[in-house]
Short mmCIF file of C-alpha atoms and ligand atoms in Angstrom, two decimals:
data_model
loop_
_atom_site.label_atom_id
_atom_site.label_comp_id
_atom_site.label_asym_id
_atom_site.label_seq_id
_atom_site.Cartn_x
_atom_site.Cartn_y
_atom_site.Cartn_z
CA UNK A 286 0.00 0.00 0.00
CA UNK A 287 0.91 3.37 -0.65
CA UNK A 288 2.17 5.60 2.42
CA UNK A 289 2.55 9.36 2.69
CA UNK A 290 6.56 9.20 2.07
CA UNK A 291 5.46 8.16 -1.47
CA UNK A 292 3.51 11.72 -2.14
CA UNK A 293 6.84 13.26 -1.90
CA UNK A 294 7.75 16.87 -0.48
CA UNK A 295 4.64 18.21 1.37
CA UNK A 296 5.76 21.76 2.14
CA UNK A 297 3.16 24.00 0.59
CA UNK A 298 1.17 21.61 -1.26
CA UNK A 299 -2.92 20.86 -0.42
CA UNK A 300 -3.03 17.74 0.80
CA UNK A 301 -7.15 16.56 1.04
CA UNK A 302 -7.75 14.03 3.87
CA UNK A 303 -10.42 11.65 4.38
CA UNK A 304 -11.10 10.70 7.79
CA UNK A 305 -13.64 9.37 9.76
CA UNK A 306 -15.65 12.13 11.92
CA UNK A 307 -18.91 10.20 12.37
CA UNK A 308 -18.41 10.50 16.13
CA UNK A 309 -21.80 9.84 18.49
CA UNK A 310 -23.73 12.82 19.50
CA UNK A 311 -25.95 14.37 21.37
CA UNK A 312 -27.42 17.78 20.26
CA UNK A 313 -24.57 19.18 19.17
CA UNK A 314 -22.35 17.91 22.09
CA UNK A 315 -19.77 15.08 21.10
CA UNK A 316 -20.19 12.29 23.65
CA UNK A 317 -17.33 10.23 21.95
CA UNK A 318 -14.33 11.93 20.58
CA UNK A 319 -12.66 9.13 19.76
CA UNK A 320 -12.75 8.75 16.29
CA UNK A 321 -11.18 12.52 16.17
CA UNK A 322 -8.38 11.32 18.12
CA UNK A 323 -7.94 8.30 16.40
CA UNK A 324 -7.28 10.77 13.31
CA UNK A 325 -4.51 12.87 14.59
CA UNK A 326 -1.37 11.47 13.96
CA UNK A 327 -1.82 11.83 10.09
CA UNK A 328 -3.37 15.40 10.37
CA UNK A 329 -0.49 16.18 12.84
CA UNK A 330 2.20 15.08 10.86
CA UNK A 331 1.32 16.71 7.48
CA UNK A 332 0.76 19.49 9.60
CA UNK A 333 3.88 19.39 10.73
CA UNK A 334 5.62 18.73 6.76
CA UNK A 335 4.07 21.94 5.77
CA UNK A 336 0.91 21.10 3.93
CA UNK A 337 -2.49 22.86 4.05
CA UNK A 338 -4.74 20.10 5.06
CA UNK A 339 -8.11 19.88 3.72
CA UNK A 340 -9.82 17.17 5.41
CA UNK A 341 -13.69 15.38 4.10
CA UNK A 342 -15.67 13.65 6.44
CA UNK A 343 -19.30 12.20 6.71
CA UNK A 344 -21.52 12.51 9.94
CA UNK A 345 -25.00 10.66 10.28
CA UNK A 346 -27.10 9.52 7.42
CA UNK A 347 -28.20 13.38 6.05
CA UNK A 348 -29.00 10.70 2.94
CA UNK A 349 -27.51 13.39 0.10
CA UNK A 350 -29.30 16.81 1.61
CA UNK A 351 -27.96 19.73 3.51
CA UNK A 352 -29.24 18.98 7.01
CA UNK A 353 -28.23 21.46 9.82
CA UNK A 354 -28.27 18.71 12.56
CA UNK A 355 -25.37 16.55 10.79
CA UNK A 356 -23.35 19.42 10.24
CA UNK A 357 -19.96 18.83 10.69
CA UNK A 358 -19.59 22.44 13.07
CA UNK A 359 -19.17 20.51 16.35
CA UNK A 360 -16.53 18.30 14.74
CA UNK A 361 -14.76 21.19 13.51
CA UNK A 362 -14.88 22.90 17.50
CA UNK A 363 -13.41 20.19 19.22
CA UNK A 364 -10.70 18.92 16.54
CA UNK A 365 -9.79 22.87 17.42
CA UNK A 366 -9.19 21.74 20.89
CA UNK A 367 -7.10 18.73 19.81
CA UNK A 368 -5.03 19.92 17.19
CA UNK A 369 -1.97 22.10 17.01
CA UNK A 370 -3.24 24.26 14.24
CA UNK A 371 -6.02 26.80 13.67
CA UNK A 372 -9.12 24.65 11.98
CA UNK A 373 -11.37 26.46 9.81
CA UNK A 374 -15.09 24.67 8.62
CA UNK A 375 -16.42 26.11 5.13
CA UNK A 376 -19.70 26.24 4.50
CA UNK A 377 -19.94 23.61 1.67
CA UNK A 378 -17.93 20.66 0.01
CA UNK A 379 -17.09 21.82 -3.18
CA UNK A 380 -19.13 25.57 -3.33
CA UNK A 381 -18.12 28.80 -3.50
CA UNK A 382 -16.92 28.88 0.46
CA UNK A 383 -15.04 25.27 0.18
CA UNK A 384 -12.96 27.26 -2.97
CA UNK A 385 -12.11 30.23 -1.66
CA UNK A 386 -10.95 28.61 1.44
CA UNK A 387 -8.84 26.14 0.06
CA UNK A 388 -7.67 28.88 -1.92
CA UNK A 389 -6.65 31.18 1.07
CA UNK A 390 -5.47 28.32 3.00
CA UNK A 391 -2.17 28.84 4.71
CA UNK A 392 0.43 25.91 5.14
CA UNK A 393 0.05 24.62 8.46
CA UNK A 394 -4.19 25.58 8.47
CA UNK A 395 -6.79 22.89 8.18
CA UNK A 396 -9.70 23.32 6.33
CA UNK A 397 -12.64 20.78 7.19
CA UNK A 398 -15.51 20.49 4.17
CA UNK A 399 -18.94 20.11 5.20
CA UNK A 400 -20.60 16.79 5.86
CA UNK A 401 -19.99 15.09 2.11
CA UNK A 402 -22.50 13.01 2.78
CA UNK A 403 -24.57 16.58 1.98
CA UNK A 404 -24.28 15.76 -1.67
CA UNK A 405 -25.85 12.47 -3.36
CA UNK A 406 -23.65 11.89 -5.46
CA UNK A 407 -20.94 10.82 -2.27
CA UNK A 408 -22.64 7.25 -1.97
CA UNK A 409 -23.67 7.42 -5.32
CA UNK A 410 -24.53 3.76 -7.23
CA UNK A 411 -23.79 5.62 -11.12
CA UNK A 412 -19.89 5.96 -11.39
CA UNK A 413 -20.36 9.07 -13.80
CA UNK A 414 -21.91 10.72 -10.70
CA UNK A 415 -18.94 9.97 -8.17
CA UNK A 416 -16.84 10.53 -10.64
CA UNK A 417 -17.88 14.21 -11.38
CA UNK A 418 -17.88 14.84 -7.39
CA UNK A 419 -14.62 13.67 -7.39
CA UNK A 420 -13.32 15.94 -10.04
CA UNK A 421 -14.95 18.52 -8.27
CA UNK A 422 -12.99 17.70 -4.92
CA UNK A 423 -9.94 17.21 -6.62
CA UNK A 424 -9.76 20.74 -7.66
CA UNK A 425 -9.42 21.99 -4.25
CA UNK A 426 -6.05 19.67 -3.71
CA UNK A 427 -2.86 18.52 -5.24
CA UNK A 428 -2.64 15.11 -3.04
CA UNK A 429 -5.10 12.56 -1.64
CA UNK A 430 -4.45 10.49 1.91
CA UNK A 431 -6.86 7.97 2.67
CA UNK A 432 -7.48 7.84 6.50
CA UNK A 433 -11.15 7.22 7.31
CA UNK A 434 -10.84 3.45 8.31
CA UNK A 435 -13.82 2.98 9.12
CA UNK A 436 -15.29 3.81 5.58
CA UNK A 437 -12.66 1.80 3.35
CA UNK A 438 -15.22 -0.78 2.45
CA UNK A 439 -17.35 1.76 0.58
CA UNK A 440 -16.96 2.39 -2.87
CA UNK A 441 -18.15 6.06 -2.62
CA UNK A 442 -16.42 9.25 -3.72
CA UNK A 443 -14.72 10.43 -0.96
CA UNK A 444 -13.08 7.20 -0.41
CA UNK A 445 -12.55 5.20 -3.66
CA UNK A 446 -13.21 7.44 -6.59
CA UNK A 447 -10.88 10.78 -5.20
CA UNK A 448 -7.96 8.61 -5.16
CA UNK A 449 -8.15 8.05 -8.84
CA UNK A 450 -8.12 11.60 -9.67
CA UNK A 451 -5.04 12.82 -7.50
CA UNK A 452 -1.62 10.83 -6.46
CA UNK A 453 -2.81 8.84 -3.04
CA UNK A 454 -1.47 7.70 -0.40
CA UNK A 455 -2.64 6.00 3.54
CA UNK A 456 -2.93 7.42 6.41
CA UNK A 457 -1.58 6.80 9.69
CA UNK A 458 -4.75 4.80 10.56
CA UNK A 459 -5.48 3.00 8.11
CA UNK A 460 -2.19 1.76 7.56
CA UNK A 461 -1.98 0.47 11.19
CA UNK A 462 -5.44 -0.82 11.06
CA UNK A 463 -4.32 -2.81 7.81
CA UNK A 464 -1.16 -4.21 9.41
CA UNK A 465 -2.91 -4.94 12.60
CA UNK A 466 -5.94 -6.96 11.06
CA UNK A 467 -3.45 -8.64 8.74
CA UNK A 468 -1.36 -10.26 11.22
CA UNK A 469 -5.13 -11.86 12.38
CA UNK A 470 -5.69 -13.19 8.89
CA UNK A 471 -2.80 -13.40 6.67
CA UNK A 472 0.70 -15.53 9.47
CA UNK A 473 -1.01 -14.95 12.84
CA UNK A 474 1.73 -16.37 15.37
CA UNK A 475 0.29 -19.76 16.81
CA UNK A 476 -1.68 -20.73 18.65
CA UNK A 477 -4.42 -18.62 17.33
CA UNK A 478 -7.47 -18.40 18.97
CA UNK A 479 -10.33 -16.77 17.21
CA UNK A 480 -13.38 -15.68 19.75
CA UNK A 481 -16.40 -14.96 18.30
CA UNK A 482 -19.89 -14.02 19.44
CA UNK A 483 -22.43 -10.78 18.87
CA UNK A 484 -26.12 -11.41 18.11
CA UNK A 485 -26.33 -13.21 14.79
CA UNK A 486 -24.28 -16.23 13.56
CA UNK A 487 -26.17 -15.07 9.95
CA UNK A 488 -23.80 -11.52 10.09
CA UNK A 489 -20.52 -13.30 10.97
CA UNK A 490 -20.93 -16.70 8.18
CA UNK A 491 -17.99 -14.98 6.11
CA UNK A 492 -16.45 -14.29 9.46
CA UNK A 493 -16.48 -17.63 10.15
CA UNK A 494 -16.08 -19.48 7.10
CA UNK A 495 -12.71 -17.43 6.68
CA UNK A 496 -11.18 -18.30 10.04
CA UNK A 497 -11.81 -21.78 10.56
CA UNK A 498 -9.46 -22.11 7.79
CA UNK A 499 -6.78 -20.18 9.90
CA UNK A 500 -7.61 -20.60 13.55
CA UNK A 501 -6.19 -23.43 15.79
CA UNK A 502 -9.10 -22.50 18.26
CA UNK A 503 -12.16 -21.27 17.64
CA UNK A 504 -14.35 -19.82 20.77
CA UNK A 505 -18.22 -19.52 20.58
CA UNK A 506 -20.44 -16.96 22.35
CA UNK A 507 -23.15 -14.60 22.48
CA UNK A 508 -26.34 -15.36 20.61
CA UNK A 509 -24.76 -17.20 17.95
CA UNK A 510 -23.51 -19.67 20.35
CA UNK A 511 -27.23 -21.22 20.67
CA UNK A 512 -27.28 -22.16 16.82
CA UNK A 513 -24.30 -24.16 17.82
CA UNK A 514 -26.04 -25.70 20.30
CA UNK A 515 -28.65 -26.68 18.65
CA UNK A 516 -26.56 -27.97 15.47
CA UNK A 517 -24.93 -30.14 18.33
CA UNK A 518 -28.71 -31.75 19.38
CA UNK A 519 -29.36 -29.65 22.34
CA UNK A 520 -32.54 -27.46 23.25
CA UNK A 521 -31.96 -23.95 23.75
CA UNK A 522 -35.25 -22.70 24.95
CA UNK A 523 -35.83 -18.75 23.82
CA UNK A 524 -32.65 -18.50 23.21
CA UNK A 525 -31.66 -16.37 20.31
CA UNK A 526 -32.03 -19.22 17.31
CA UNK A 527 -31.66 -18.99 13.57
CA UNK A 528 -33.07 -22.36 12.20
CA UNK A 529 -32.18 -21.59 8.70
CA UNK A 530 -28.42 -21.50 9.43
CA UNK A 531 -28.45 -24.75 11.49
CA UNK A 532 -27.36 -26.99 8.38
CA UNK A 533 -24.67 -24.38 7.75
CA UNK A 534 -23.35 -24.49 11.39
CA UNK A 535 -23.32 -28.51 11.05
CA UNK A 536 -20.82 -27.66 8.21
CA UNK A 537 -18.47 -26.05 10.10
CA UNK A 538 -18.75 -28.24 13.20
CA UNK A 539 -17.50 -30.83 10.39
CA UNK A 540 -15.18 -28.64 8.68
CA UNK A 541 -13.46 -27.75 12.16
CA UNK A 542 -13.41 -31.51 12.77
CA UNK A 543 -11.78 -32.45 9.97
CA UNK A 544 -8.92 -28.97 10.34
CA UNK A 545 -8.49 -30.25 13.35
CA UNK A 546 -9.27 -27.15 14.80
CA UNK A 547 -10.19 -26.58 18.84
CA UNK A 548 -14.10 -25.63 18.29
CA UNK A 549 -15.55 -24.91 21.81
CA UNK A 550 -18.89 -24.24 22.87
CA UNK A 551 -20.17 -22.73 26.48
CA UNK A 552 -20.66 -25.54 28.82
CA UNK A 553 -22.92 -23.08 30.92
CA UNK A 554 -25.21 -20.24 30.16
CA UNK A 555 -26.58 -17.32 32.25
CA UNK A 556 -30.30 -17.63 31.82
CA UNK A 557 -32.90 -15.23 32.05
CA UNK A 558 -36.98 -15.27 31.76
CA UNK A 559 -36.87 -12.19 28.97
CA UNK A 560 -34.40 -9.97 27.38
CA UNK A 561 -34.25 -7.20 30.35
CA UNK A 562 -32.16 -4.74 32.17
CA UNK A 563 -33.25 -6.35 35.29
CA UNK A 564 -34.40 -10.28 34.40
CA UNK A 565 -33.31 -12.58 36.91
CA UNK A 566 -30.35 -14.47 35.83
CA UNK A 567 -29.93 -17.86 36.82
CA UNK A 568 -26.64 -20.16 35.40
CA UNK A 569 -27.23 -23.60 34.06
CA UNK A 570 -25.57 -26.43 32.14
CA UNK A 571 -25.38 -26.10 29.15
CA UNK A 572 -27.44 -29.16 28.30
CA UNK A 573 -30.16 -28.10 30.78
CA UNK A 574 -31.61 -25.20 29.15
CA UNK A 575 -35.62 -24.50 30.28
CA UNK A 576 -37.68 -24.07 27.33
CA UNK A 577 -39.05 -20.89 29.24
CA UNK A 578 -35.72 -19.27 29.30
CA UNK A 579 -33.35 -17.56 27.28
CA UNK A 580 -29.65 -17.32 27.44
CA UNK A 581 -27.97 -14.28 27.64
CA UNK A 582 -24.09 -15.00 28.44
CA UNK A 583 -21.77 -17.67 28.92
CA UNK A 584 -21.48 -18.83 31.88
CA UNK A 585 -18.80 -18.77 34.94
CA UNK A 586 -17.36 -22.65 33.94
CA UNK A 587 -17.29 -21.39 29.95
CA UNK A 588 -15.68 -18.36 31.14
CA UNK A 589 -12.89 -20.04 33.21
CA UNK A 590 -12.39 -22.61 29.75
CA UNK A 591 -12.51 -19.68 27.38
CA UNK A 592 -9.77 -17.38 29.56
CA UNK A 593 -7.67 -20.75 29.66
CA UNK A 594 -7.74 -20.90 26.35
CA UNK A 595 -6.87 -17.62 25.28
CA UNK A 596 -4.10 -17.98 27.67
CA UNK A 597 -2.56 -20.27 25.44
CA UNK A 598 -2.89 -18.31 22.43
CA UNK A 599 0.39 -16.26 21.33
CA UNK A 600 -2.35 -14.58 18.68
CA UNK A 601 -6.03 -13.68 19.28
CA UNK A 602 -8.51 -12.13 17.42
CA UNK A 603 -11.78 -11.17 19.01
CA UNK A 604 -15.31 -9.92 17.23
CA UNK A 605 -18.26 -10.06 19.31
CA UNK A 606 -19.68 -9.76 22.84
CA UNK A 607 -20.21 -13.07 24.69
CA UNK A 608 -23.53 -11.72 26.13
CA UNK A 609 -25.85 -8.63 26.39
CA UNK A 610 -23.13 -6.89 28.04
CA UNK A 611 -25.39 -3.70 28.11
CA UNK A 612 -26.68 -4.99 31.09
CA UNK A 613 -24.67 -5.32 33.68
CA UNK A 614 -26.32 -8.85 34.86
CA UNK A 615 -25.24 -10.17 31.39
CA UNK A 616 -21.92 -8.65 30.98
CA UNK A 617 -19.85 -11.44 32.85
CA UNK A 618 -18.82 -13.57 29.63
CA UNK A 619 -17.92 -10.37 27.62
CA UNK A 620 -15.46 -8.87 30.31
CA UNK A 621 -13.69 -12.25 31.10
CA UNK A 622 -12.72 -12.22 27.54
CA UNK A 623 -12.32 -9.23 27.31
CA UNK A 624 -9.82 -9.11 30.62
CA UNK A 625 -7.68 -12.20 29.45
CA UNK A 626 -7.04 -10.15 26.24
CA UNK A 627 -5.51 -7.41 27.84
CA UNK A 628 -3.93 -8.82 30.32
CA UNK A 629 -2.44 -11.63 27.81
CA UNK A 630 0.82 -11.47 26.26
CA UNK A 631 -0.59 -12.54 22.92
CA UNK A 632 -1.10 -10.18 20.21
CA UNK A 633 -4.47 -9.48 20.13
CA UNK A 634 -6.80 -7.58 17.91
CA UNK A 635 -10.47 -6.62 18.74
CA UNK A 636 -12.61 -5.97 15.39
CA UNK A 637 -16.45 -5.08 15.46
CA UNK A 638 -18.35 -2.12 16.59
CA UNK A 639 -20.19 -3.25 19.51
CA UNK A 640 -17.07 -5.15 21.31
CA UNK A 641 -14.82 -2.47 21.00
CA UNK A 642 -17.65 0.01 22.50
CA UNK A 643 -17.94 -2.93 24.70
CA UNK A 644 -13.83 -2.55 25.95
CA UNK A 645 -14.62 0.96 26.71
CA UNK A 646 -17.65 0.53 28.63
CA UNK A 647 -16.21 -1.95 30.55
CA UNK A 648 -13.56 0.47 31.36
CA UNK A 649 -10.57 -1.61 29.60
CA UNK A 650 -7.12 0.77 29.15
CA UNK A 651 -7.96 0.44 25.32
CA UNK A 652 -3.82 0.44 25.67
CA UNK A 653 -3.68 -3.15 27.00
CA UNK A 654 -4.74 -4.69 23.65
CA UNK A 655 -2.36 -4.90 20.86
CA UNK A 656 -4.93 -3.21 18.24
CA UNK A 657 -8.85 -2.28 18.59
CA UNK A 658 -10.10 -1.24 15.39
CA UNK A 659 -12.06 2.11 14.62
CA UNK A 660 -14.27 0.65 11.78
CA UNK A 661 -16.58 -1.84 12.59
CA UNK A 662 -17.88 -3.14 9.16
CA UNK A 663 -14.37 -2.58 8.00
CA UNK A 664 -13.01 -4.47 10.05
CA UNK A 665 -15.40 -7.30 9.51
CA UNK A 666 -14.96 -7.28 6.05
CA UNK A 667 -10.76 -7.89 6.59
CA UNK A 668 -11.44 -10.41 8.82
CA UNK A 669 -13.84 -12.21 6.18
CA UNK A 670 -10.72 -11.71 3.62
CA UNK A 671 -12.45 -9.62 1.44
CA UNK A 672 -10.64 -6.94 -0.55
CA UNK A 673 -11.80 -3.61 0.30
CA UNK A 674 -12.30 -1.13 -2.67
CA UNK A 675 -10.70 2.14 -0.57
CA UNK A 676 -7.38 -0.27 0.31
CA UNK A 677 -7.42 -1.44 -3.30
CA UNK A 678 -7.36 1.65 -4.93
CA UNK A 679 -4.28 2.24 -2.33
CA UNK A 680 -2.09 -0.23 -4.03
CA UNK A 681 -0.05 -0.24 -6.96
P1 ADP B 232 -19.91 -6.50 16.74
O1 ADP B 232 -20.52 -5.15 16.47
O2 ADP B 232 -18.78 -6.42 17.74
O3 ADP B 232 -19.54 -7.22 15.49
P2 ADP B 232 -22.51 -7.73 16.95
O4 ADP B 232 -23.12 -6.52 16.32
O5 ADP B 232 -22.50 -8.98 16.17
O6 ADP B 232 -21.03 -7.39 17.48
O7 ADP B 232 -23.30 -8.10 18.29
C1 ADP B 232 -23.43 -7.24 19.39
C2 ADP B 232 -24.72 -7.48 20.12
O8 ADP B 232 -24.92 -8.84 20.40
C3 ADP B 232 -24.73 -6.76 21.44
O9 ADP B 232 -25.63 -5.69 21.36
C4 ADP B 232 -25.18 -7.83 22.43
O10 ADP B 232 -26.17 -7.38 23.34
C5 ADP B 232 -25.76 -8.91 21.53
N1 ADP B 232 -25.74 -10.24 22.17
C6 ADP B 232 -24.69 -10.88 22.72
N2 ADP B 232 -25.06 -12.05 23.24
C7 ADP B 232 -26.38 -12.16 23.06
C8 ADP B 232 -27.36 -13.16 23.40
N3 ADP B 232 -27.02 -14.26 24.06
N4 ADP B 232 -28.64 -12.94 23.03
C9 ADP B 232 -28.98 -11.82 22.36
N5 ADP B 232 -28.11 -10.86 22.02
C10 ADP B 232 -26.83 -11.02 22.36
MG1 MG B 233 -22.49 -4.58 15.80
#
């Protein structure tokens, strides 16, 4: 992939920046910042090689209009805060105030666009409309970097189709992102254990069917665990259950069997009447599900198995919440996991938008793992082994 040293000297030129700014709010106060301070490094250091930074970014779903609430104003206020640099926010993408400002833009100034997502034609399907946008864009600039992780797997304008029209480059992010999720997919160091869980097993199948073929062990939790279950002959009561995927799950049950690959299943399972904050949990054997009760974490044996386990990994990757960690009752399963990757000397990567929002609620130093990735379906996607269109049009 391309980096930044490729674009050459930087002093003076207009270097335009995609990142990801699509940060959680409420009104117009930012109650996340992270994805701003995930972008820094590469603002900060072409900052600091002498470029005018001009930097797109989407927020929200405005759905191609010019919607007040998603402006991009508050973004532009507290990246003031965090950046060493004066920040100026035109009042369009590519209009008569984006121009002029890029035009009167000194070295060492950022200029953030409004919300691209203002205009259609961003997440346009018709090429002939990106492509326009993009020539539009690429006016304002000399040079394209590619930072906005958590967007690489769409082929919209500010992503893919800009870095046809201008010499491009990665960012800081996305660069580590890609090296990090690589070294879960391409030579992890073994053993590798692979932990998976969330709601669905039907929005992890490529997930799956990807790293059975590179996992020595391959954990099961959270909802999907009870298709597994079932595939194995057991009753699962009103537990989360996707009948239409239970021939598929008997495929990779096989498939692990014949890899020879560690598949493991909870033994135990926090129960609960209904999916509430406050539902009375009660742990059971696995096997001895009521069929008035639904499970809603792994639990205490599975979690001592699961921790051993990753213990003996030297790489783990980890997508997926063991339980409804939302509630506290339920969050057990999640935060042992979660606790023997941090405190594990195994490299360890975290992909998936709920378990890293998971880390933070459970008050993890984000630190302590080896990577957690910004860009949930992103990061998904790698860890299916798909190629993304943003990295690909990265690479020569
Ligand atoms: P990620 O975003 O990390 O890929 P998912 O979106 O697949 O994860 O799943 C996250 C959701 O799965 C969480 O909101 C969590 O409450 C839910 N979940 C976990 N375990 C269960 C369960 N046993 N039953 C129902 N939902 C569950
Ligand atoms: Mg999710």
């Amino acid at each position: 992939m391309r980096t930044i040293e490729s674009l050459g000297d930087l002093k003076g030129k207009r270097v335009l920046v995609r990142s990801d700014f699509n940060v959680p709010l409420d009104g117009d106060k930012i109650t996340d910042d992270g994805r701003i301070r995930a972008a820094l490094p590469t603002l900060q250091k072409l900052l600091d090689e002498g470029a005018k930074v001009i930097v797109m970014a989407h927020l929200g779903r405005p759905k191609g209009e010019v919607k007040p609430e998603f402006s991009l104003a508050p973004v532009a206020k507290r990246l003031g805060e965090l950046v060493d640099a004066p920040v100026k926010l035109a009042k369009d993408i590519t209009g008569e105030s984006a121009k002029e400002e890029a035009a009167n833009l000194e070295d060492g100034e950022i200029l953030l666009l409004e919300n691209v997502r203002f205009d259609p034609r961003e997440t346009s399907k018709d090429d002939a409309e990106r492509e326009e946008f993009a020539s539009e864009l690429a006016e304002l600039a000399d040079l394209f970097v590619s930072d906005g992780f958590g967007v690489v797997h769409r082929k919209q304008t500010s992503v893919y189709d800009i870095a046809q029209k201008l010499p491009s480059a990665s960012g800081l992010l996305v660069l580590k992102e890609i090296e990090s999720l690589s070294k879960a997919t391409d030579n992890p160091e073994r053993p590798y254990a692979v932990v998976l869980g969330g709601s669905k097993v039907s929005d992890k199948l490529g997930v799956i069917a990807n790293l059975l073929k590179k996992a020595d062990m391959l954990l099961i939790g959270g909802g999907m665990a009870f298709t597994f279950l079932k595939a194995q002959g057991l009753e699962v009561g009103k537990s989360l259950l996707e009948e239409d995927q239970l021939d598929t799950v008997k495929g990779y049950i096989e498939e692990a069997k014949e890899r020879g690959v560690d598949l493991v299943l909870p033994v135990d399972v926090v129960v609960a009447p209904e999916f509430a904050k406050d539902a009375t949990p009660t742990v059971v054997a696995a096997d001895e599900i009521p069929a008035d009760q639904m499970g809603l974490d792994i639990g205490p044996k599975s979690q001592e198995l699961y921790v051993s386990k990753i213990a003996a990994a030297k790489t783990v990757a980890w997508n997926g919440p063991m339980g409804v960690f939302e509630f506290p009752a339920f969050a057990g399963g999640t935060k042992a996991v979660a606790g023997a990757l941090s405190e594990g000397d195994a490299f360890s990567v975290v992909g998936g938008g709920d378990s890293a929002a998971a880390v933070r609620l459970l008050d993890f130093d984000e630190s302590t793992f080896s990577h957690i990735s910004t860009g949930g379906g992103a990061s998904l996607e790698l860890l299916e082994g798909k190629t993304l269109p943003g990295i690909a049009v990265l690479e020569d």
